[in-house]
PDB file of C-alpha atoms in Angstrom:
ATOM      1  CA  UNK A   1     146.209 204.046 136.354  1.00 58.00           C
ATOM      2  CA  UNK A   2     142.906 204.369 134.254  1.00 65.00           C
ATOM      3  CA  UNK A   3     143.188 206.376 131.002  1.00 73.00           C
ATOM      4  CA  UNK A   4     140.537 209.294 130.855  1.00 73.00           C
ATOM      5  CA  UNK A   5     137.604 207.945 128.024  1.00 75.00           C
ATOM      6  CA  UNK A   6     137.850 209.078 124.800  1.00 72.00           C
ATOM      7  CA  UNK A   7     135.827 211.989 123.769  1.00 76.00           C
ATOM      8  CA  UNK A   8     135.293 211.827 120.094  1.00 78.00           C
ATOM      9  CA  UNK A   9     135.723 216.039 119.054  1.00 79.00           C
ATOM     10  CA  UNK A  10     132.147 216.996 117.506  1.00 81.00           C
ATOM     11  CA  UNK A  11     131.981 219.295 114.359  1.00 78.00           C
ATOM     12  CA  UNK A  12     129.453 220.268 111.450  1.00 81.00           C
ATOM     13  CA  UNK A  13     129.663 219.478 108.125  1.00 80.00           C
ATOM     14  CA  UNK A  14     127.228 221.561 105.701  1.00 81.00           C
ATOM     15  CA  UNK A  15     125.682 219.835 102.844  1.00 79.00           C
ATOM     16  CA  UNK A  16     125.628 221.521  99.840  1.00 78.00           C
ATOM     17  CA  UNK A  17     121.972 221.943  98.158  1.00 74.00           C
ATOM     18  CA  UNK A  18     120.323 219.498  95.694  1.00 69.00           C
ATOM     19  CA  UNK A  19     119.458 221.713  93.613  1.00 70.00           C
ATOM     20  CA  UNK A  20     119.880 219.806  89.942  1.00 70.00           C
ATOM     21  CA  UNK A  21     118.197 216.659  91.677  1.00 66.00           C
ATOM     22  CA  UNK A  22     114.810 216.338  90.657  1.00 66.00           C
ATOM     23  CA  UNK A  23     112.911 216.178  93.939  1.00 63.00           C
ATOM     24  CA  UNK A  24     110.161 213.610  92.793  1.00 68.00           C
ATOM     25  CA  UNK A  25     110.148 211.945  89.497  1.00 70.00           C
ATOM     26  CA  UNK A  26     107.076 210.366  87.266  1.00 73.00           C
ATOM     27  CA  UNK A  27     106.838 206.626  87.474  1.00 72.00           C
ATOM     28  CA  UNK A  28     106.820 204.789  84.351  1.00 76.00           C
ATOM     29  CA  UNK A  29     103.880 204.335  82.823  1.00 75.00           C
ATOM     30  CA  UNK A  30     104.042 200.650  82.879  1.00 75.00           C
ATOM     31  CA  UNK A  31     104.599 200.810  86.004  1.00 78.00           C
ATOM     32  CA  UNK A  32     101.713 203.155  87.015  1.00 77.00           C
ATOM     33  CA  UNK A  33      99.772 200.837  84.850  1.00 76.00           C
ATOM     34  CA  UNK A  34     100.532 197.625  86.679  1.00 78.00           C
ATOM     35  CA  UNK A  35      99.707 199.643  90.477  1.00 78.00           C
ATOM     36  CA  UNK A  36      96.166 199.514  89.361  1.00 79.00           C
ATOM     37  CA  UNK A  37      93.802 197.009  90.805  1.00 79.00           C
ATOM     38  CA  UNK A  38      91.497 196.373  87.855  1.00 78.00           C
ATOM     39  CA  UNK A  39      94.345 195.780  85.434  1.00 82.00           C
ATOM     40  CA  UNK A  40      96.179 193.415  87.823  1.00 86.00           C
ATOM     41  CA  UNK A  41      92.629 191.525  88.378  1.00 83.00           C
ATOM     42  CA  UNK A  42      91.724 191.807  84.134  1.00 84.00           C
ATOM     43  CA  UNK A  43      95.038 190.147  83.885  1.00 87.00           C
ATOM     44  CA  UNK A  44      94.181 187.112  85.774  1.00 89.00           C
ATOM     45  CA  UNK A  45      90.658 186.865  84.121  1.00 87.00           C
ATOM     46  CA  UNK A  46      92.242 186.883  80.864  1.00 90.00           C
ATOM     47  CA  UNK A  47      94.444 183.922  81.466  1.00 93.00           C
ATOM     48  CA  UNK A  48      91.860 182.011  83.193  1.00 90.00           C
ATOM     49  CA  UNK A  49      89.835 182.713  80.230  1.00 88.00           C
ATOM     50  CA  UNK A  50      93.406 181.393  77.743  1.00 90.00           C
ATOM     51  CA  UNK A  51      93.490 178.625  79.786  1.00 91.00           C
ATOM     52  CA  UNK A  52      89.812 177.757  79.202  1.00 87.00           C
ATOM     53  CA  UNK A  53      90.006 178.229  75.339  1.00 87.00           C
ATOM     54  CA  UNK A  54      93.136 175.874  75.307  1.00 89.00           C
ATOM     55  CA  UNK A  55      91.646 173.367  76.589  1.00 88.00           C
ATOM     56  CA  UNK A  56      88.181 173.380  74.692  1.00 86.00           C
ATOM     57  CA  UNK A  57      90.541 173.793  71.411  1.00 86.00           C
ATOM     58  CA  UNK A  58      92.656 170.789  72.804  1.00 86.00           C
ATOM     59  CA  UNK A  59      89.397 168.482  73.589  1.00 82.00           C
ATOM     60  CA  UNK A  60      87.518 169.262  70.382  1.00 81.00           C
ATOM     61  CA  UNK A  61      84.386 168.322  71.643  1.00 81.00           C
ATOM     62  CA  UNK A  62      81.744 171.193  71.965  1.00 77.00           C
ATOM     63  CA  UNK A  63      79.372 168.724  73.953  1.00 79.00           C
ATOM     64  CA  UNK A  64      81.639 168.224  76.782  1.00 83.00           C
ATOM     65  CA  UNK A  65      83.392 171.713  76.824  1.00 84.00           C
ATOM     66  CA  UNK A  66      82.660 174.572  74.745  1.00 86.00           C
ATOM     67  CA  UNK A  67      85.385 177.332  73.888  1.00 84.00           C
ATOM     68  CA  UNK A  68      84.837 180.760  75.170  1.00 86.00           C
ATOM     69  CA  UNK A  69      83.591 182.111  71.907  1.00 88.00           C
ATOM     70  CA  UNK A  70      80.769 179.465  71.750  1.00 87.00           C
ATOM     71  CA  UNK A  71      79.685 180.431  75.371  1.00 87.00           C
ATOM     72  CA  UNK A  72      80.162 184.479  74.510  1.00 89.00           C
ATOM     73  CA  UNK A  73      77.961 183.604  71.343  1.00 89.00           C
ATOM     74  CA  UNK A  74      75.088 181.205  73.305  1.00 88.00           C
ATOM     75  CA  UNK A  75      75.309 184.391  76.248  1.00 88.00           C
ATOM     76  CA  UNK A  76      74.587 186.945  73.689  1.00 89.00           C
ATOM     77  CA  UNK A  77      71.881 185.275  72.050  1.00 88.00           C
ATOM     78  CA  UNK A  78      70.122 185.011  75.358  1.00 85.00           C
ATOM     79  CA  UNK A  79      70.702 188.179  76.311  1.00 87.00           C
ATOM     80  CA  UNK A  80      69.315 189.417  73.241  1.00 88.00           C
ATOM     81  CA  UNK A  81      65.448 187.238  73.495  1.00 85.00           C
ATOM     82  CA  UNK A  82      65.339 188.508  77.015  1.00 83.00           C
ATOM     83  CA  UNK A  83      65.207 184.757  78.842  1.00 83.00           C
ATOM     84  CA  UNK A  84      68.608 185.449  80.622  1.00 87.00           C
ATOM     85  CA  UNK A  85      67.851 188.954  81.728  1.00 88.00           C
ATOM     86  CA  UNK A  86      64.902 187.331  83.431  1.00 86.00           C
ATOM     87  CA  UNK A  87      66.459 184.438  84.994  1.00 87.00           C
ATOM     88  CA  UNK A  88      68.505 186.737  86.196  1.00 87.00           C
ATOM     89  CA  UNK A  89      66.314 188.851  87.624  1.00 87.00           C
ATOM     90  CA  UNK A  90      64.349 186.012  89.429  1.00 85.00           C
ATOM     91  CA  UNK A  91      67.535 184.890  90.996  1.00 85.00           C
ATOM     92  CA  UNK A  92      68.407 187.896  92.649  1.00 88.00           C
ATOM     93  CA  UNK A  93      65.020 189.607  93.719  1.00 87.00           C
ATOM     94  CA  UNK A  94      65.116 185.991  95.766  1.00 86.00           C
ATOM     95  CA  UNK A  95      69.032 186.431  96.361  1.00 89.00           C
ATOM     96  CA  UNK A  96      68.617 189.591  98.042  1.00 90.00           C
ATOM     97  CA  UNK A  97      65.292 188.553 100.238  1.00 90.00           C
ATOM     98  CA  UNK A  98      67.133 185.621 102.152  1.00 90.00           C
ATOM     99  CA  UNK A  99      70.651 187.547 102.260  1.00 91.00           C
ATOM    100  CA  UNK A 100      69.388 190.829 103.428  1.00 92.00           C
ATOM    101  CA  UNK A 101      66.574 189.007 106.211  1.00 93.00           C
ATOM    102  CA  UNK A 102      69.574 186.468 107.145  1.00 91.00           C
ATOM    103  CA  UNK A 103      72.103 189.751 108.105  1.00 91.00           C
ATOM    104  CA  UNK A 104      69.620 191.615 110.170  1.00 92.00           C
ATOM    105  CA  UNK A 105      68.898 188.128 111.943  1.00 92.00           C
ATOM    106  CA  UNK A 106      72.731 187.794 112.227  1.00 91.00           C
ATOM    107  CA  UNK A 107      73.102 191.252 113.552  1.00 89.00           C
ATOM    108  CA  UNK A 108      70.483 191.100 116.380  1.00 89.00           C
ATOM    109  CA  UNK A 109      71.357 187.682 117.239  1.00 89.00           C
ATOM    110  CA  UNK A 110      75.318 188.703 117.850  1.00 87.00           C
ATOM    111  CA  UNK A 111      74.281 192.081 119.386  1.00 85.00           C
ATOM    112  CA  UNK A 112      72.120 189.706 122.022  1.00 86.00           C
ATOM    113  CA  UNK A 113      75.217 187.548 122.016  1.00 85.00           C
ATOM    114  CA  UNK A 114      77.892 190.429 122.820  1.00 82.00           C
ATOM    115  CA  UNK A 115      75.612 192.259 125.517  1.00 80.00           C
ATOM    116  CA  UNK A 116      73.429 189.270 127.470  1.00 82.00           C
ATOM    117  CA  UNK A 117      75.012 186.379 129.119  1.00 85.00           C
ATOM    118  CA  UNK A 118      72.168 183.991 127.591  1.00 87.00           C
ATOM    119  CA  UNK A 119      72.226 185.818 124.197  1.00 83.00           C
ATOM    120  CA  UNK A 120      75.563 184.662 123.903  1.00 86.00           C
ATOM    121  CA  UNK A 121      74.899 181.156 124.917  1.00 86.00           C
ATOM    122  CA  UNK A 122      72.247 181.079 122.478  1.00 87.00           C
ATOM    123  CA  UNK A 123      73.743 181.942 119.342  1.00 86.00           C
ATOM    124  CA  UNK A 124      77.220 179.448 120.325  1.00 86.00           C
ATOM    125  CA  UNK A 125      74.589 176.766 120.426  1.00 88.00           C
ATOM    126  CA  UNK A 126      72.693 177.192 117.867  1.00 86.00           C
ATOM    127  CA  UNK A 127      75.440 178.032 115.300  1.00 86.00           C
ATOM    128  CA  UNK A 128      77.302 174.324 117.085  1.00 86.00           C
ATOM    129  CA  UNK A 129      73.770 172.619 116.216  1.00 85.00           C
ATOM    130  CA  UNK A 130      73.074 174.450 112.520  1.00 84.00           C
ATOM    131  CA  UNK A 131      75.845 175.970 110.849  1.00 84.00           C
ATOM    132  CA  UNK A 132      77.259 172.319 109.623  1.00 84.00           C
ATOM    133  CA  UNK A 133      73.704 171.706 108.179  1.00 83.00           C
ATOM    134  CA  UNK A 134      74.133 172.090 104.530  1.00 83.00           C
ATOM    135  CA  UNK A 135      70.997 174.660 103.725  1.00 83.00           C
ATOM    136  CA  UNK A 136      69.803 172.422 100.650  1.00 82.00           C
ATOM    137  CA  UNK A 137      68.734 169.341 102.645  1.00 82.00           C
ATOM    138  CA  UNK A 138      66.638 171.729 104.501  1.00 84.00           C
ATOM    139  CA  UNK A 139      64.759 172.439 101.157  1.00 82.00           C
ATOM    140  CA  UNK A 140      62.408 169.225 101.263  1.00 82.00           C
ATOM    141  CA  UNK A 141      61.074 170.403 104.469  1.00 85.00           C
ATOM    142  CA  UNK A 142      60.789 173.888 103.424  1.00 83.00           C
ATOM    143  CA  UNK A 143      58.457 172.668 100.288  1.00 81.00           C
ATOM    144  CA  UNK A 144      56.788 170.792 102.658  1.00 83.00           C
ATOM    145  CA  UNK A 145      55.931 173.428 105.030  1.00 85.00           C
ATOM    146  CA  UNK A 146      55.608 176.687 102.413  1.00 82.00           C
ATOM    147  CA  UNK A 147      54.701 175.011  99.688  1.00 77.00           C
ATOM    148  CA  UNK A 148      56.345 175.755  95.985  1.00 74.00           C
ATOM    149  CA  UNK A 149      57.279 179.681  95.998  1.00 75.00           C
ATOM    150  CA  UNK A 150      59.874 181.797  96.784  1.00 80.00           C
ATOM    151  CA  UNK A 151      59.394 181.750 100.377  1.00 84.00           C
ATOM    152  CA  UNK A 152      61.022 178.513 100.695  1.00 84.00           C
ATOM    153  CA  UNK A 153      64.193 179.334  98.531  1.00 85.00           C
ATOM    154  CA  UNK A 154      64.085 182.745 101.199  1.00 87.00           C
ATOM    155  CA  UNK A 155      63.999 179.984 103.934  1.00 89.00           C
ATOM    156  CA  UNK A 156      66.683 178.306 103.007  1.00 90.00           C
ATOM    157  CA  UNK A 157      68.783 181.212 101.883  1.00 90.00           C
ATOM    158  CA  UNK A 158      68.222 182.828 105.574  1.00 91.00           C
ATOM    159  CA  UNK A 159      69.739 179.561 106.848  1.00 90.00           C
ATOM    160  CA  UNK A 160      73.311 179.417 104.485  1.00 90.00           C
ATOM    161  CA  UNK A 161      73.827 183.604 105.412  1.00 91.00           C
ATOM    162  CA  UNK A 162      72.811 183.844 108.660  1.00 90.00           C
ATOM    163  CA  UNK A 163      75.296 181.836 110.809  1.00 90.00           C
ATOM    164  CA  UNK A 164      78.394 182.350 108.510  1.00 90.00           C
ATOM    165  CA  UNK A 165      77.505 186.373 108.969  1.00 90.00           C
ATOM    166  CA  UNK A 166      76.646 185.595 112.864  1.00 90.00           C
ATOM    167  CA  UNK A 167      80.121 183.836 113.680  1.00 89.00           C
ATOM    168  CA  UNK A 168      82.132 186.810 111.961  1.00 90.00           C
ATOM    169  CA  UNK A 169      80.252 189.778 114.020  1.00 88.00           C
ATOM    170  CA  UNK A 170      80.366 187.828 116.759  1.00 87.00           C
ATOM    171  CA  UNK A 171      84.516 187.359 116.613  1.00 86.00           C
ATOM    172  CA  UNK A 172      84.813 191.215 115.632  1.00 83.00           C
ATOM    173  CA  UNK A 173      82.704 192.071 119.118  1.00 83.00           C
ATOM    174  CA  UNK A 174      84.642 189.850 120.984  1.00 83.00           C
ATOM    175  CA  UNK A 175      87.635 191.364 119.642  1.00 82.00           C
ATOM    176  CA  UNK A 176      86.912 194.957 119.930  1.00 79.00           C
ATOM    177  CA  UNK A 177      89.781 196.572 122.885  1.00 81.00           C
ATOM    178  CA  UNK A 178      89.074 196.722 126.229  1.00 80.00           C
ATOM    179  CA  UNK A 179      89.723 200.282 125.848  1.00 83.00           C
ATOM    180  CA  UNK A 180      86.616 201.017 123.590  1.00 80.00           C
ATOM    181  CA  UNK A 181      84.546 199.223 125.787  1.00 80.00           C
ATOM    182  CA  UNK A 182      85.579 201.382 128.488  1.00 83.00           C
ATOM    183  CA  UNK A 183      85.608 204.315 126.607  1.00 80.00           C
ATOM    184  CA  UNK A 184      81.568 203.513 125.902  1.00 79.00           C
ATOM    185  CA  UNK A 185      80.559 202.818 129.025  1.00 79.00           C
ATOM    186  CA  UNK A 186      82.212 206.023 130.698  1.00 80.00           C
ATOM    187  CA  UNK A 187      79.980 207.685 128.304  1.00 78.00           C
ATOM    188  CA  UNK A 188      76.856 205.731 129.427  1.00 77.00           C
ATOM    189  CA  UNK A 189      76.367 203.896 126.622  1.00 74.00           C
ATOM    190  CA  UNK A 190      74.338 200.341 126.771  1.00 73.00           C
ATOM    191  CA  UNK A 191      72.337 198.516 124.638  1.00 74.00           C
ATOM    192  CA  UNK A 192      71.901 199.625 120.844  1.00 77.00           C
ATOM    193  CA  UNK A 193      73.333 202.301 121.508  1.00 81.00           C
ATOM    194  CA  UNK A 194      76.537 200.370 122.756  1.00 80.00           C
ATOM    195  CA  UNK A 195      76.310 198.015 119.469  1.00 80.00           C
ATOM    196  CA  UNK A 196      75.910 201.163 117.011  1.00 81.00           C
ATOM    197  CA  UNK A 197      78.220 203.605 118.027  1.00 81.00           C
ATOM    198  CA  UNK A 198      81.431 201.490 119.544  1.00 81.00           C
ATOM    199  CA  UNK A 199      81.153 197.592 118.430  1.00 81.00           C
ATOM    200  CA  UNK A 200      79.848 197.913 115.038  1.00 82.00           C
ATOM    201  CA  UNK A 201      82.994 200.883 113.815  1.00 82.00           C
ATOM    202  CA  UNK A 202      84.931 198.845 115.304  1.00 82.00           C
ATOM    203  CA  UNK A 203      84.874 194.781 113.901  1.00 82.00           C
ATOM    204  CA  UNK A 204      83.812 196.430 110.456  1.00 83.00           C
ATOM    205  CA  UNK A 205      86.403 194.500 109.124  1.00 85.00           C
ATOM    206  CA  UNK A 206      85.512 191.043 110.446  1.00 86.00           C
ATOM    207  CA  UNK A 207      81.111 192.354 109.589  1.00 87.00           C
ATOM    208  CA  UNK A 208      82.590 192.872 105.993  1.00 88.00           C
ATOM    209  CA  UNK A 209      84.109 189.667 105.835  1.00 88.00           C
ATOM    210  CA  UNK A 210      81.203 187.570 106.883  1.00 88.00           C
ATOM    211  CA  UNK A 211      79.107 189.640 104.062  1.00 89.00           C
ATOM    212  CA  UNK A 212      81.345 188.159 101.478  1.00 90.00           C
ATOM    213  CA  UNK A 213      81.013 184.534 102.960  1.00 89.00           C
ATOM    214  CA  UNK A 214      77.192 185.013 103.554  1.00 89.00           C
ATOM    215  CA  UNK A 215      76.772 186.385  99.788  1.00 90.00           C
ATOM    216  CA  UNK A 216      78.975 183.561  98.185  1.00 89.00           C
ATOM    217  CA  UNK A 217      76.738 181.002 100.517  1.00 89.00           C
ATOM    218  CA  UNK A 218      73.602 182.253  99.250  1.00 89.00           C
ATOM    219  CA  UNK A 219      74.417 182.366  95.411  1.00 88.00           C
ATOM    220  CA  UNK A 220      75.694 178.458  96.479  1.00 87.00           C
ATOM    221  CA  UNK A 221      72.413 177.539  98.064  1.00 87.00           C
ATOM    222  CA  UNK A 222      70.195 179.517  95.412  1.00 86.00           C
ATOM    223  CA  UNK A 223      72.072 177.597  92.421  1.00 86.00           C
ATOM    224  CA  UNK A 224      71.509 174.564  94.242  1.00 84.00           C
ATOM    225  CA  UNK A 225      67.978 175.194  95.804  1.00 82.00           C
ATOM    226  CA  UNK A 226      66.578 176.214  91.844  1.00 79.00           C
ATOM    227  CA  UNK A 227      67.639 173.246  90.502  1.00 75.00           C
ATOM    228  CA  UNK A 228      65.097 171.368  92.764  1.00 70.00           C
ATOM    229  CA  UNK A 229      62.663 174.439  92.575  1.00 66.00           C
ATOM    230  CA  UNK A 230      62.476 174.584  89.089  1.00 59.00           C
ATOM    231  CA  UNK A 231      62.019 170.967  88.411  1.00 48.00           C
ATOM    232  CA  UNK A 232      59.112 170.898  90.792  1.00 48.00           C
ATOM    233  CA  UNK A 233      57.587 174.270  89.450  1.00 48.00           C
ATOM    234  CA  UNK A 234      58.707 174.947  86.070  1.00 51.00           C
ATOM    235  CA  UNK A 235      59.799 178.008  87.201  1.00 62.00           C
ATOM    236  CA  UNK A 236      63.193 179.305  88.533  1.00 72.00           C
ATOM    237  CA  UNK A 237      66.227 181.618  87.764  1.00 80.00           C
ATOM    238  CA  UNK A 238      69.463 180.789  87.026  1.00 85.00           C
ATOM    239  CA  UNK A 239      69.597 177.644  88.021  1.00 83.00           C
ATOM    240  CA  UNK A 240      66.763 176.498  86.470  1.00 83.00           C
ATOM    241  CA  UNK A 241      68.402 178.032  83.407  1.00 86.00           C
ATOM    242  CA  UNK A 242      71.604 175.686  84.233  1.00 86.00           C
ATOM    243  CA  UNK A 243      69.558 172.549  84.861  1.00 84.00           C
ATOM    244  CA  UNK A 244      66.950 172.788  81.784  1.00 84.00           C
ATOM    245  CA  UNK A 245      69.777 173.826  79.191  1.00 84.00           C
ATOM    246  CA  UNK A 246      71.983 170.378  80.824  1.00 84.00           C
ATOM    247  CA  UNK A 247      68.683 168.637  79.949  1.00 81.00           C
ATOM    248  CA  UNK A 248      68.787 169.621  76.581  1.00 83.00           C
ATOM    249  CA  UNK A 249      72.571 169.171  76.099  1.00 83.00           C
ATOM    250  CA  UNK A 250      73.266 172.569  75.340  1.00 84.00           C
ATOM    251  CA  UNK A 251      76.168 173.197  76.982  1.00 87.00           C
ATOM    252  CA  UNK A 252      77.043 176.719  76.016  1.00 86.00           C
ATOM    253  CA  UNK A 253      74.090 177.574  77.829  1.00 89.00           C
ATOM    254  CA  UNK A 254      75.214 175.861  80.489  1.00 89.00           C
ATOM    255  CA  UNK A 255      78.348 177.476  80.462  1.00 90.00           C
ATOM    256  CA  UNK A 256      76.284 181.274  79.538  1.00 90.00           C
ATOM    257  CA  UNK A 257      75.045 180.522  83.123  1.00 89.00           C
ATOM    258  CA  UNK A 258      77.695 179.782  85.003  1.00 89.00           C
ATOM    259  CA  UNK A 259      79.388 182.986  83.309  1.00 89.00           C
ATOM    260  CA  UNK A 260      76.523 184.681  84.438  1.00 90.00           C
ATOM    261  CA  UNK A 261      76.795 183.622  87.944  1.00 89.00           C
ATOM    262  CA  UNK A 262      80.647 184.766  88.264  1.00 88.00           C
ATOM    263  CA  UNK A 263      80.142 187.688  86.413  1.00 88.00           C
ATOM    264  CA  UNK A 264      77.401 189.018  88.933  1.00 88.00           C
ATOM    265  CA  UNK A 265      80.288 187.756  91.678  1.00 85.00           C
ATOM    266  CA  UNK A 266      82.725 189.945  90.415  1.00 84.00           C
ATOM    267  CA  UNK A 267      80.944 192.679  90.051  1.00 87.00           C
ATOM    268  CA  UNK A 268      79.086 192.430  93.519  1.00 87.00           C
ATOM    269  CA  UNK A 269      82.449 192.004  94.548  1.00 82.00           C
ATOM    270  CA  UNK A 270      84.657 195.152  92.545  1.00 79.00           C
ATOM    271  CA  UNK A 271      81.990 197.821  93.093  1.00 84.00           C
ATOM    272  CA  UNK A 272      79.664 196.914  95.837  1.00 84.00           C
ATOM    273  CA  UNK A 273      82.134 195.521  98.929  1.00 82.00           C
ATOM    274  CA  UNK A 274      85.024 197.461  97.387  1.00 82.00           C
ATOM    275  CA  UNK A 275      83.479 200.914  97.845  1.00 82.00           C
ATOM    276  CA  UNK A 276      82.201 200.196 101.171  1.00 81.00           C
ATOM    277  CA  UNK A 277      85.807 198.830 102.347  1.00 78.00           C
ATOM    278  CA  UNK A 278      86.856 202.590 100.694  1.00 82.00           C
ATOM    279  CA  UNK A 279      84.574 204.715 102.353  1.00 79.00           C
ATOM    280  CA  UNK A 280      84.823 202.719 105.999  1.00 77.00           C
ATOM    281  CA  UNK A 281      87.887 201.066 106.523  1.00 73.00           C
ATOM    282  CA  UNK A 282      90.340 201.765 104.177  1.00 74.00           C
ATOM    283  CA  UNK A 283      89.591 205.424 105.027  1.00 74.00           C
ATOM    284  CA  UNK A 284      89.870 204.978 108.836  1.00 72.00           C
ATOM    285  CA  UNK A 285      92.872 202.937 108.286  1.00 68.00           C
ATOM    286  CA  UNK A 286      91.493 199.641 109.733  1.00 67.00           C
ATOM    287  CA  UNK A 287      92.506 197.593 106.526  1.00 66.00           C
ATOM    288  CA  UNK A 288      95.879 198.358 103.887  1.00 65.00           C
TER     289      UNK A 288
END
């Protein structure tokens, strides 16, 4: 004969208050020190630059690698007769022609891609056929058919951002939920329209990422593409800075310009991409 199941008796307990518990309590302040980006970030510059200053002290040979005071010193000195400020100037009034003409390209191209059947076979071929075509060897050919000027550094910068930027948009349309898609077309969207309001909010993150590969490409090509350009034209930016200052072994001149090049990087990088990731998709809660 089955015993009847166990019924456990039920009863409430009452908790006494917390009231000598502080409720929320300060962090430390090295901790609340160490939460903040920037600090975290000027940590790991400083010991890249430790590292660098070890090593120039242990090679003791200014020609081949110059400390980080030497370059600090050369940088300043530049700064100071005004040849770096407009090096740097040159670069990036060139920088910003090819990289903002290569992202509208890159835009309309992926739109075309995401809402035609042939748009989209279009920009998978082309980005098969060009994307592995390193942007400098198309250089020659752009001096040969614009002539020495900054319309064939644009050329070639349009090249190195435009399918990088392209291939990102493109996988954050294809990615975007079925639901959305639905969701726009109940409301009769099509066309721009489509692209503006639903597919561009939503693969922000992946349009965001292929602006940081497109930017690092350019300032790649441009260092690259003014080394050639300046030889041929006496003119240039930073990399014509670079190249002439290697010619004349001064190194920490050299090294002033590569400083110069990171330094733009990381500051493109901390207040330019990092707001817009703040205002857009950190604050819709796209991205941690």
């Amino acid at each position: 004969m089955s015993q009847p199941p166990f019924i456990r008796p039920e009863y409430e307990r009452a908790l006494s208050p917390l009231r000598d518990v502080a409720v929320d309590e300060a962090l430390p302040l090295s901790r609340r020190l160490w939460n903040q980006t920037w600090l975290r970030k000027g940590v790991v510059v400083l010991l890249v630059l430790a590292l660098w200053e070890a090593a120039a002290r242990y090679q003791q040979n200014d020609l081949m690698l110059p400390g980080v005071l030497d370059t600090l010193r050369a940088f300043i000195d530049d700064m100071r007769s005004g040849e770096l400020p407009e090096k740097i100037v040159n670069s990036l009034s060139t920088l910003l022609k090819g990289y903002l003409i290569g992202s509208v390209l890159a835009l309309v191209a992926s739109a075309l891609a995401i809402t035609t059947r042939f748009g989209r076979d279009l920009l998978s071929t082309l980005t098969a056929m060009l994307n592995p075509l390193p942007a400098i060897a198309l250089l020659p050919l752009a001096l040969l058919w614009f002539g020495l000027g900054n319309v064939s550094l644009v050329f070639v910068l349009v090249h190195s951002v435009m399918w990088p930027i392209a291939l990102n948009t493109w996988s954050g349309f294809s990615s975007v939920p079925e639901t959305l898609r639905m969701t726009g077309r109940n409301y009769g969207l099509s066309g721009p329209r489509y692209v503006v309001t639903i597919l561009i909010p939503a693969s922000l993150p992946s349009i965001l990422s292929g602006l940081k590969i497109g930017w690092a490409f350019a300032w790649r090509t441009l260092i690259a593409a003014e080394l050639v350009f300046g030889a041929s034209s006496g003119e240039g930016g930073l990399g014509w800075y670079i190249f002439q200052n290697r010619n004349e072994l001064f190194t920490d001149r050299v090294f002033a310009g590569l400083a110069t090049v990171i330094i733009i990087g990381l500051l493109v990088e901390g207040v330019v991409f990092s707001t817009l990731e703040k205002a857009t998709i950190k604050r819709w809660g796209m991205q941690r």
